[in-house]
XYZ file of C-alpha atoms in Angstrom:
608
model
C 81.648 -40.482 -15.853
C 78.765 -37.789 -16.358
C 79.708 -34.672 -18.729
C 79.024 -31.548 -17.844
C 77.976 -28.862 -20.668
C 77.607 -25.761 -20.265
C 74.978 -23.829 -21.333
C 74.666 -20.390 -22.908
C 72.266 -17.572 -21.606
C 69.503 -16.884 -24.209
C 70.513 -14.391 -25.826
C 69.041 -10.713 -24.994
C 66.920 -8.878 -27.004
C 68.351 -5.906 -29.012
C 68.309 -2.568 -27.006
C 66.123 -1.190 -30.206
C 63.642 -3.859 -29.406
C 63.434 -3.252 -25.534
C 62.763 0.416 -26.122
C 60.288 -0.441 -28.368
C 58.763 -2.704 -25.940
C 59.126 -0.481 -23.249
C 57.660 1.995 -25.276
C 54.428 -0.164 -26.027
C 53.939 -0.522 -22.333
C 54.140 3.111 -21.462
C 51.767 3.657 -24.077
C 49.279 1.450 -22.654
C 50.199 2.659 -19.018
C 52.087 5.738 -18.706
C 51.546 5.898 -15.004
C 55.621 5.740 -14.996
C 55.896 8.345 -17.064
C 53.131 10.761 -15.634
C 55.230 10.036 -12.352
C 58.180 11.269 -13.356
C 56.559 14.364 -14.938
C 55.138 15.060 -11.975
C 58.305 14.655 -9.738
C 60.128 17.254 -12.419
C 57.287 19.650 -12.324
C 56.916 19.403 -8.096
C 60.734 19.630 -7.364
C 61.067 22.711 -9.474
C 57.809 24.241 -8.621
C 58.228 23.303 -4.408
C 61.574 22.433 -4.205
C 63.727 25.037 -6.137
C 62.078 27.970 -4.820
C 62.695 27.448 -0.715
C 66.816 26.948 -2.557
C 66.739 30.167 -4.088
C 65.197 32.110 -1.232
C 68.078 29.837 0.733
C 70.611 30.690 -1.676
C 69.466 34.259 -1.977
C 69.860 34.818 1.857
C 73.890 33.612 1.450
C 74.580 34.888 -1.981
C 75.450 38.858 -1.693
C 72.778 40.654 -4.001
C 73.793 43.864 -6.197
C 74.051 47.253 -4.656
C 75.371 45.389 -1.022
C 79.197 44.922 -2.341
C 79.858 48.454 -0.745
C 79.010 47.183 2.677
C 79.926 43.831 2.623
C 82.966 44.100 0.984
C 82.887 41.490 -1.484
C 81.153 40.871 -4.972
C 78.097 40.479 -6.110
C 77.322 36.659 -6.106
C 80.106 35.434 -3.482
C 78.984 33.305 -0.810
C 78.572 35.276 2.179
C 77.461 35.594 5.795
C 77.076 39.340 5.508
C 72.799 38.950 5.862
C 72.909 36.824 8.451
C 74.800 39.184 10.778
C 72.540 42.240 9.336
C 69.333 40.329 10.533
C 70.701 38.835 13.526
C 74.014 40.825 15.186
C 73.781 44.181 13.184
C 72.844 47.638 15.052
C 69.935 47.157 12.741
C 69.000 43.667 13.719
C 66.326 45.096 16.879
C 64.308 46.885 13.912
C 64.556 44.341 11.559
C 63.960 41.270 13.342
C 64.300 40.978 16.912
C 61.102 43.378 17.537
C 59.303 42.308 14.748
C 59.889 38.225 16.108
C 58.828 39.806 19.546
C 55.121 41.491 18.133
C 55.006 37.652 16.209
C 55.089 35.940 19.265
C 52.863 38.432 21.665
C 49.946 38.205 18.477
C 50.185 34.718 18.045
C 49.987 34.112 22.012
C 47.278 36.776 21.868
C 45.218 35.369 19.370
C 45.411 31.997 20.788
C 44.010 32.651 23.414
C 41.417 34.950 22.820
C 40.455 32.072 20.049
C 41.188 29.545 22.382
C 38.326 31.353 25.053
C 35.863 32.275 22.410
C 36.228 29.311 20.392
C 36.011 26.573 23.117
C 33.183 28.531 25.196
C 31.054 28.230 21.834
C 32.421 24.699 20.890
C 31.155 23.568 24.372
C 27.604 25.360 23.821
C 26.999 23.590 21.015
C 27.777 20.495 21.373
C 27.386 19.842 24.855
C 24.547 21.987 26.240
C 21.139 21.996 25.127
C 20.713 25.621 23.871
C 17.416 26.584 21.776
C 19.047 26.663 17.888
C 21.899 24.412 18.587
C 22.541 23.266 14.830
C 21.942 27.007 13.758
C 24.555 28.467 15.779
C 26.810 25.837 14.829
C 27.072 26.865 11.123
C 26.509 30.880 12.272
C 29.743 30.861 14.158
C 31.693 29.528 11.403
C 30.540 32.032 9.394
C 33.939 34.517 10.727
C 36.260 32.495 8.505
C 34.499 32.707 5.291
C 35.306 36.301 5.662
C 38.540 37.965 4.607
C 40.743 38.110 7.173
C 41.183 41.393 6.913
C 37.479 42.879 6.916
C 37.965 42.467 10.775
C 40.883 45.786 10.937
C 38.888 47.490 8.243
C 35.602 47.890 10.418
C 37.987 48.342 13.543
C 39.319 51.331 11.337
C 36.122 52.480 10.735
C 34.604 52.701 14.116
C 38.133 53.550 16.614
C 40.634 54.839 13.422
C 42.099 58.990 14.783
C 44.276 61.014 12.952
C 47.217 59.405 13.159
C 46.349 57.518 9.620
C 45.709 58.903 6.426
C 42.104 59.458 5.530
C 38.661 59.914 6.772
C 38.687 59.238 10.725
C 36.528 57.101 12.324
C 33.322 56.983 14.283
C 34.353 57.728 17.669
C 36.518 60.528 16.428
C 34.139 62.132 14.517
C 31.301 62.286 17.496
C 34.574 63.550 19.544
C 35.201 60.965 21.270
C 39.421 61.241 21.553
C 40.340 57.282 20.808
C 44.133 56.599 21.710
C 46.939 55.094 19.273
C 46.849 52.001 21.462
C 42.915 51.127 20.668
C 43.217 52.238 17.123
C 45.840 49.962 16.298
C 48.780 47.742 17.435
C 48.868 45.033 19.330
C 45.749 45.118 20.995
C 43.124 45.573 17.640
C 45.136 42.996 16.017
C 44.629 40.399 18.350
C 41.004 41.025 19.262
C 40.616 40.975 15.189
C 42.465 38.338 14.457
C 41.013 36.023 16.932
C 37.222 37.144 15.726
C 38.767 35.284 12.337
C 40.377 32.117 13.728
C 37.942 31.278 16.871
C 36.026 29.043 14.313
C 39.467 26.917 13.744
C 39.114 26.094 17.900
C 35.564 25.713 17.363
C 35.556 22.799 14.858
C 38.415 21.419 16.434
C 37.533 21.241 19.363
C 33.567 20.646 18.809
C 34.423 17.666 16.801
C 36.609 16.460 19.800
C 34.075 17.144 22.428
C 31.377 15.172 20.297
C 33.651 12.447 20.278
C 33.787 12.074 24.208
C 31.769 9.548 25.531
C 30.065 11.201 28.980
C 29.738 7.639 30.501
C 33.255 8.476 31.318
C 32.119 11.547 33.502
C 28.674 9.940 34.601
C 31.314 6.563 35.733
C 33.736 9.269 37.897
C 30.765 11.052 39.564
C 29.275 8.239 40.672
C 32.018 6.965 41.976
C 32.342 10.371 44.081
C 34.962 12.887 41.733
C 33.884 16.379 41.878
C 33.355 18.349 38.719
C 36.634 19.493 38.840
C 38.306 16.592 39.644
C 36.287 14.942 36.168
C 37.536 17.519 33.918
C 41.173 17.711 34.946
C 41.613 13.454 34.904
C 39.416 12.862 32.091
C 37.878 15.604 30.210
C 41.014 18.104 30.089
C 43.448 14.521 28.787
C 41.291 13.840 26.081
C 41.040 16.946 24.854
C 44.151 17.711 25.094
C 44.884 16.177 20.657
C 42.478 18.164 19.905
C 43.278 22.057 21.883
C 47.216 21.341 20.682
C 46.032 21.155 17.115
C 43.835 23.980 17.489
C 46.505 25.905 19.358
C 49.715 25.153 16.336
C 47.126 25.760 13.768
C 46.003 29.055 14.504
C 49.799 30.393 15.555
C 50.562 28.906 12.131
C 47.919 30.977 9.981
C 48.960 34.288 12.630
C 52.370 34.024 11.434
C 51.878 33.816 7.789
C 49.494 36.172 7.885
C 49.685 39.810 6.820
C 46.869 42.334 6.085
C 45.252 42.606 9.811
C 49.307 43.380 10.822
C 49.538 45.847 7.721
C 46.712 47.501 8.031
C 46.361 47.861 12.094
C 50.116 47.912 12.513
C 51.347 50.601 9.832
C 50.140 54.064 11.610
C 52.104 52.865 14.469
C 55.282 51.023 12.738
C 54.260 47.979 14.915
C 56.222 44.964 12.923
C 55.379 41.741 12.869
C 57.751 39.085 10.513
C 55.469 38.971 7.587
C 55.266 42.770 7.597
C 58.821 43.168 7.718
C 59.514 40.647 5.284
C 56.547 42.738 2.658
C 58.786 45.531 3.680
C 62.321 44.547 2.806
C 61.312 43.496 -0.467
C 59.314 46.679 -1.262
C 63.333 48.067 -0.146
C 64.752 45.861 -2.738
C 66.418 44.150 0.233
C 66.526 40.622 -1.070
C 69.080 39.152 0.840
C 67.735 40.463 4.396
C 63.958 39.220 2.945
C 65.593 35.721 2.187
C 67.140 35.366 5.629
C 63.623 36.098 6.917
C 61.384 34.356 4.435
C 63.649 31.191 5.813
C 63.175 31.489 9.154
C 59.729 31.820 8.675
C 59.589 28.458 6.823
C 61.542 27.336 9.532
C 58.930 28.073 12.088
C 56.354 27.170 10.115
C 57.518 23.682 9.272
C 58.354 23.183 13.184
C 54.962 24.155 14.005
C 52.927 21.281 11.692
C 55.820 18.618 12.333
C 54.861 19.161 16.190
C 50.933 19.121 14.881
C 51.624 15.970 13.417
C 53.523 14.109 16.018
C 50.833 15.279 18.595
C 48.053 13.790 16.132
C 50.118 10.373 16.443
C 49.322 10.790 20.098
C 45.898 10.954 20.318
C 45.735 7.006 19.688
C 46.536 7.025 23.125
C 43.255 8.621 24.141
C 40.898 6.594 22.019
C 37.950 5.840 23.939
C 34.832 3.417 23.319
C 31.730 4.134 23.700
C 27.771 4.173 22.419
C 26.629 7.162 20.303
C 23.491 7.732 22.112
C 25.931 7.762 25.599
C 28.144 10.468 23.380
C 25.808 12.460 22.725
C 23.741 13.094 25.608
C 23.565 16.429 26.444
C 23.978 18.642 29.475
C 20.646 20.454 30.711
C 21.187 24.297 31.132
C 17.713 24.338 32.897
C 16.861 28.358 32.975
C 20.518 29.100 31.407
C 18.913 28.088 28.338
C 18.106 31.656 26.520
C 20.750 33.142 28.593
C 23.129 30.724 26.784
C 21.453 31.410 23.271
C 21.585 34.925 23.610
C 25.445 34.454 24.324
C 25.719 32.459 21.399
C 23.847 35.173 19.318
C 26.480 38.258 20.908
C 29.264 36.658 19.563
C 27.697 36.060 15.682
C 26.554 39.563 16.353
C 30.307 40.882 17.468
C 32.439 38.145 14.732
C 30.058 39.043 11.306
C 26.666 41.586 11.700
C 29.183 43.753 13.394
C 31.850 44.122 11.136
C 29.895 43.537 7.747
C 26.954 46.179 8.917
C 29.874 48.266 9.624
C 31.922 48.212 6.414
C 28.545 48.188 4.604
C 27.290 51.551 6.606
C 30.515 53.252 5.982
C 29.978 52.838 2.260
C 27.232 55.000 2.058
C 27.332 57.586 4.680
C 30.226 60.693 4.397
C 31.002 60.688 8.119
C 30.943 57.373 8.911
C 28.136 55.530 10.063
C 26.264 58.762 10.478
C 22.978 58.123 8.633
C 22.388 61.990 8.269
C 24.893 62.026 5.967
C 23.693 59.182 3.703
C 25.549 58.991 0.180
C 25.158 56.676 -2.558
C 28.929 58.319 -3.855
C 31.585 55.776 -2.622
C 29.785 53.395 -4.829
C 28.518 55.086 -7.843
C 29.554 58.533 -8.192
C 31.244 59.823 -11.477
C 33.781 61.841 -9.557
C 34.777 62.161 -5.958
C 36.271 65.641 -4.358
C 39.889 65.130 -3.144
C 40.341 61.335 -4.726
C 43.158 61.078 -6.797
C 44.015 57.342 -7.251
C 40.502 55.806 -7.555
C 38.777 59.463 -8.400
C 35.275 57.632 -8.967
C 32.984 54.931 -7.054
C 33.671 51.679 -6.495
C 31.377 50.272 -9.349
C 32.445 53.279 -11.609
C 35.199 52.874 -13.874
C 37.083 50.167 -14.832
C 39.355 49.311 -11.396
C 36.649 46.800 -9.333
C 35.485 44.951 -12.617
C 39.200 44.608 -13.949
C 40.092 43.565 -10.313
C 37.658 40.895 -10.417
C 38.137 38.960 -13.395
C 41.320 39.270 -12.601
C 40.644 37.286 -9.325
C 37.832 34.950 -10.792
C 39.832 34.180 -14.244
C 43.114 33.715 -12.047
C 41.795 31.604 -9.028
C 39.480 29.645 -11.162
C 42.493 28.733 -13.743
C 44.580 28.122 -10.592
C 41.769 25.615 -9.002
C 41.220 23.793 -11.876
C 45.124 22.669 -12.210
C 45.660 22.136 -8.488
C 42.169 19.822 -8.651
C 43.131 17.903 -11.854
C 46.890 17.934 -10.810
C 45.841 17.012 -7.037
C 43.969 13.666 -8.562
C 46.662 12.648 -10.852
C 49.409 12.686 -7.913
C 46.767 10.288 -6.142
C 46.432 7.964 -9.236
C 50.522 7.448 -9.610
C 50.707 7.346 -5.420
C 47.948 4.697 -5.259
C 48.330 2.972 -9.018
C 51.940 3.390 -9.461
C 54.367 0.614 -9.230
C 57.451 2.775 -8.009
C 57.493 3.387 -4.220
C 60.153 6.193 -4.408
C 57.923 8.479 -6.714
C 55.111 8.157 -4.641
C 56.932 8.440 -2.024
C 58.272 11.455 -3.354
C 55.199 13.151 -4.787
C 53.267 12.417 -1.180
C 55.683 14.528 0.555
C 56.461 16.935 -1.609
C 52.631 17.858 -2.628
C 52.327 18.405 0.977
C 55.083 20.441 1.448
C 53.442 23.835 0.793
C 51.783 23.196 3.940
C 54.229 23.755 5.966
C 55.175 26.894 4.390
C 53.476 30.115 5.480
C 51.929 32.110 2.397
C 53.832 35.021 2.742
C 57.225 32.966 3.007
C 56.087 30.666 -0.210
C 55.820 33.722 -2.357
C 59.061 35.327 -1.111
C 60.534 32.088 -2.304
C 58.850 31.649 -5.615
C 59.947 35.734 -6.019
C 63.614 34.790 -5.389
C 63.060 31.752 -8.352
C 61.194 33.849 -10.583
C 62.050 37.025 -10.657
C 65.023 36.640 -13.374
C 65.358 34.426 -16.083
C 66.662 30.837 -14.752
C 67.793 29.381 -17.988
C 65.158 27.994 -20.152
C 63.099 29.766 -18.038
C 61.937 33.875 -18.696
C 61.652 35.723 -15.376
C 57.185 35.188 -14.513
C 57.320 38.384 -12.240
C 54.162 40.733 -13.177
C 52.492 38.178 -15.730
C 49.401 35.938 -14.667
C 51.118 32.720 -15.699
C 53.414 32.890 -12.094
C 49.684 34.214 -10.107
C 48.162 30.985 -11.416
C 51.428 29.076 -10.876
C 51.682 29.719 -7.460
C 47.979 29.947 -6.364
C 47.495 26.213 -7.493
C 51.134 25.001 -5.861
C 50.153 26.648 -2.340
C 46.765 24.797 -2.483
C 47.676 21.588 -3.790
C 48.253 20.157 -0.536
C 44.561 20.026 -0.146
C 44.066 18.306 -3.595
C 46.690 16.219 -3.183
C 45.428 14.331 0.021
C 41.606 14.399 -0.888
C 43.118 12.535 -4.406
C 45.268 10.353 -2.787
C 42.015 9.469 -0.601
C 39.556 9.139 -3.391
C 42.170 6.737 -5.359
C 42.304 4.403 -2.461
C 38.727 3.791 -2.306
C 38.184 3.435 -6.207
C 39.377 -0.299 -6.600
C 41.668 -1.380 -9.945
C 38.556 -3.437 -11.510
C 37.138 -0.885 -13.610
C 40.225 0.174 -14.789
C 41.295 -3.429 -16.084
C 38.019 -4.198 -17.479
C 38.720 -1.309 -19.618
C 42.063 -2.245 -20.719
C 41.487 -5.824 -21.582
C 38.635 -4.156 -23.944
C 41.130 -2.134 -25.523
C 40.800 1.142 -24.051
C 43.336 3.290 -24.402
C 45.056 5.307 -20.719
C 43.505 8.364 -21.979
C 40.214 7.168 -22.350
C 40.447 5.302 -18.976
C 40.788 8.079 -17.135
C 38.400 10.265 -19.260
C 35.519 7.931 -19.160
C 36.365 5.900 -15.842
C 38.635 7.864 -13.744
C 37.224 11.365 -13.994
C 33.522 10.345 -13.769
C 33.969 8.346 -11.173
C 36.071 10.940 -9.030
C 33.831 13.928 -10.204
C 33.051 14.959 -6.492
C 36.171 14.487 -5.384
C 37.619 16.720 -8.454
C 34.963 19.404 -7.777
C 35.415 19.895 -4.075
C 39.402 20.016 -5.401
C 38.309 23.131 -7.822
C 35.631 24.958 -5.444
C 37.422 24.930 -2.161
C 40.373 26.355 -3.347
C 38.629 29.009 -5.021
C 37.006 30.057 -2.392
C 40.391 30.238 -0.373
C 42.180 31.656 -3.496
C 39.418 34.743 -3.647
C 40.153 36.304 -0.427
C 44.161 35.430 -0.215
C 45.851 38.124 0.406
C 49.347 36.842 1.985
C 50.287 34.967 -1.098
C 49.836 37.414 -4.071
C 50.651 40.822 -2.738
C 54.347 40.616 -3.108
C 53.522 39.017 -7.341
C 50.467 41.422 -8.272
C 51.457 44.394 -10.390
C 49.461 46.787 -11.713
C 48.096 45.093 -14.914
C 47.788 42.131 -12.494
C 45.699 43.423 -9.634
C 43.450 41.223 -7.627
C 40.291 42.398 -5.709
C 42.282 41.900 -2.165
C 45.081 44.131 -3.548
C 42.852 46.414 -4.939
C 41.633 46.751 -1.270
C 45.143 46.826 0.100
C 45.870 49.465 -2.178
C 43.167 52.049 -1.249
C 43.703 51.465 2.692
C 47.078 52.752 1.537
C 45.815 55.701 0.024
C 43.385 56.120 2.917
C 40.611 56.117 0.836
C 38.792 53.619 3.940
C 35.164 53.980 2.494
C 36.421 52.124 -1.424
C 38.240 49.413 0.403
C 35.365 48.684 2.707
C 33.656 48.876 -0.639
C 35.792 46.356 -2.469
C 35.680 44.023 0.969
C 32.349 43.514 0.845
C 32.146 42.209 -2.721
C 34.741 39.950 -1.939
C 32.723 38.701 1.204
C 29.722 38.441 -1.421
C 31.451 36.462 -3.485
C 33.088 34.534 -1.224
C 29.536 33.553 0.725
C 27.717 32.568 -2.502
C 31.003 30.511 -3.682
C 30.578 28.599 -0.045
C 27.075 28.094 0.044
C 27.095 27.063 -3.486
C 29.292 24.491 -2.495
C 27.628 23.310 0.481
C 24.926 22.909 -1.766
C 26.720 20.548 -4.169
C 28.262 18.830 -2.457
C 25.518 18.326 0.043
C 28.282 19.263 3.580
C 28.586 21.651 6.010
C 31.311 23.240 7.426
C 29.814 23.058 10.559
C 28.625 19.344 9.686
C 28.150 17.501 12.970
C 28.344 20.466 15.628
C 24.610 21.056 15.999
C 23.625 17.510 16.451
């Protein structure tokens, strides 16, 4: 008869000796760790602020107990039915959400007309200067959104607004309230901006097309119009509904073409009225708004992205010579160039010739009165605020190393902070935190600027418990600045990691290197360009922002776009022009600079 013994478990090591061990291992690869700190640092950053602005908009705020009826920091629907049911509710969001909708359908499709027209030219047509035009008409977006309503000002503005009128006024030329601003001026302006987001889009798309398609239907007998509605129209179709959620995204987060064209007339739009209901100290009503922006905005990529899954459908195969044949405009050719050339003429000489005119002429853009005094006088009659030139004083040069020393502080941590969430995504043994940190990096993407800093306002503005209130000091500028842009780092991090294999890495660690020096002598060199696009791009965005920092500048904080902002309020229109154009300055030589180093083109691929 067999005996059965029973055998002990080896006995487990003491719990000193497993942390020990444990932490050994992290010490040699701290990716776990790093992980971790990164999850904290992203959920309190991203997360916490969209659950104060959340909590804000259903916690009743001091100075409402009066109306509501109950105490400060009782749960309450009282802001809900203020935005939504109230007597009220028309002026603060019903007519605003109205204006939202009739500029973002406005601007769609004015960018939608421009920006396809001029896609098509280029990359389908054989007009003279094909790859020149293609980086000229991209040219509108490097510009501050904004610099579009300030030369509008400048050439249609009447006395309704504060300050010097414009040209047509002061030949006598009577220009109503309803071509001097509202509605109309803001969506001719903002679709100058955004026509280049239709034209890449779709230019990219049409290049992608092959024409033996077309050549295969016409042959077979299809009339033009029966080619472009079956085949032309369904393939394009990814491609126009990105470009169409994309630019009613950036139109509804946006706010200085609405502020500055919408104020003489009180014509609200949501990110206005938000701006305005915090300047009122109304944080509840700004919370209930700031969310349903976020709401909006987040519905608007999720539909972006689930149409992008449906483009597999329309994949077509094809040669690249048969792609990229070209249609023969015969003795439309100049005509077409010259078409091409009216609309760089109308989106950038246009509205940069005028802001830089009006700068040094006293009625504007009448040479006769030519005046070197908006830039460098000592003292100018009747100013009060800004009483000297722009590049007197210490206002403009304050301004901008404000903006340089904050957006370049904010672009190096969102680059560096980008590429280590794609070394724990792609190295990191724990699917959950990279899971986590994918999704949660991109998150700021879905948020409209505006709405992201009403939310990081709500989290911010008081002390949280270990935590001082940040409102009015640079550390929350840079904070935010590099959170709203590390979607972009993120992704091109997470992109660069996958292509960089493990090999290197290991080599290093069986030779004894240390984490730190793998990734300062093997990670960072190898993902230099990858870290310096991550820096440069978002300075570039970061110099001209506007929507994110004007509710978290104060006065020892001011940035060269609220410096501008600030003078249209004063209606000194000659200094802001003044201040645009030095942002457009910088902003050009920051993006040719990078095109430069990093040997691309915005435009890469639309000329041929």
């Amino acid at each position: 008869m067999a005996v059965v013994t029973k055998t002990e478990p080896p006995p487990r090591p003491p719990r000193r000796r497993r942390l020990l061990y444990r932490l050994q291992v992290m010490r040699h690869d701290p990716t776990a760790a790093l992980g971790l700190i990164l999850v904290v640092l992203l959920a309190y950053l991203v997360v916490a602020p969209l659950f104060a602005v959340l909590s804000d908009a259903f916690r009743l705020q001091y100075g409402d107990e009066v109306h509501a009826g109950q105490q400060p920091g009782e749960w309450t629907g009282y802001y809900l039915w203020r935005v939504f049911r109230s007597q009220i509710s028309e002026l603060l969001f019903w007519e605003p959400l109205v204006n939202t909708l009739a500029v973002a359908v406005g601007t769609t499709l004015f960018a939608l007309v421009l920006g396809g027209g001029m896609a098509w030219l280029v990359t389908r047509t054989n007009v003279p200067g094909r790859k020149w035009l293609a980086g000229a008409l991209v040219v509108p977006y490097m510009l501050p959104s904004w610099t579009f309503s300030l030369a509008w000002l400048t050439l249609f503005k009447n006395e309704r607004a504060a300050g010097q009128v414009g040209f047509l006024q002061a030949q006598g030329i009577r220009t109503p309230d309803w071509l001097a601003y509202g509605p109309l001026p803001i969506i001719v302006t903002l679709g100058l901006h955004y026509y280049p987001f239709v034209l890449l889009l779709v230019g990219n798309a049409l290049r992608r097309i092959d024409v033996q398609l077309e050549d295969s239907a016409r042959i077979l007998g299809a009339p033009r119009r029966v080619v472009v509605r079956r085949i032309v129209i369904p393939l394009m179709l990814p491609a126009l509904s990105s470009a169409v959620l994309l630019v009613v995204g950036r139109v509804l987060g946006t706010f200085g073409t609405p502020y500055v064209l919408g104020l003489p007339t009180d014509y609200r739009v949501l990110s206005t009225g938000l701006f305005q209901s915090i300047r009122d100290r109304s944080t509840g009503v700004a919370s209930v708004l700031a969310t349903v922006i976020v709401i909006i905005g987040i519905v608007i990529v999720f539909t972006d992205m689930r149409l992008m899954r449906e483009q597999r459908r329309f994949v077509t195969v094809g040669g690249k010579g048969a792609m990229d044949r070209l249609s023969d405009l015969r003795h439309w050719r100049w005509p077409a160039y010259a078409l091409g050339m009216a609309v760089f003429a109308v989106s950038v000489l246009v509205p940069v010739l005028t802001l830089l005119l009006s700068t040094v002429t006293r009625t504007p853009l009448d040479l006769s009165t030519f005046t070197l005094d908006f830039w460098i006088a000592e003292k100018l009659p009747g100013a009060v605020g800004f009483p000297h030139g722009v590049l007197r004083g210490s206002e403009l040069w304050e301004a901008a190393w404000n903006s340089v020393r904050i957006v370049g502080l904010a672009s190096l941590i969102c680059a560096v902070a980008g590429l280590l969430v794609g070394y724990v995504v792609v190295r990191g043994t724990a699917p959950r935190i990279a899971a986590f940190l994918r999704q949660v990096s991109f998150l700021p993407y879905l948020i409209p600027g505006i709405a992201f800093a009403a939310a990081s306002l709500s989290l911010f503005a008081v002390a949280r418990g270990p935590v001082p209130a940040l409102y009015g000091t640079t550390f929350l500028l840079i904070l935010v600045m590099a959170v709203t842009h590390l979607p972009y780092s993120s992704r091109s991090g997470i992109a660069a990691m996958m292509q960089l294999g493990r090999e290197p890495e290991e080599a290093a660690q069986i030779a004894g290197a240390s984490w730190w020096q793998r990734m300062r002598r093997i990670i960072f060199p190898i993902q230099k360009g990858a870290l310096v696009t991550g820096i440069v791009l978002p300075f570039i965005s970061g110099l001209k922002e506007l929507s994110i920092v004007i509710m978290l500048t104060t006065t020892g904080t001011q940035l060269l776009t609220t410096l501008s902002i600030g003078l249209v309020d004063y209606g000194y229109t000659q200094l802001a022009n003044g201040v645009v154009l030095m942002i457009a300055l910088l902003s050009f030589t920051m993006t040719y600079l990078t095109q430069r180093l990093t040997k691309s083109s915005l435009a890469s691929g639309l000329g041929g």
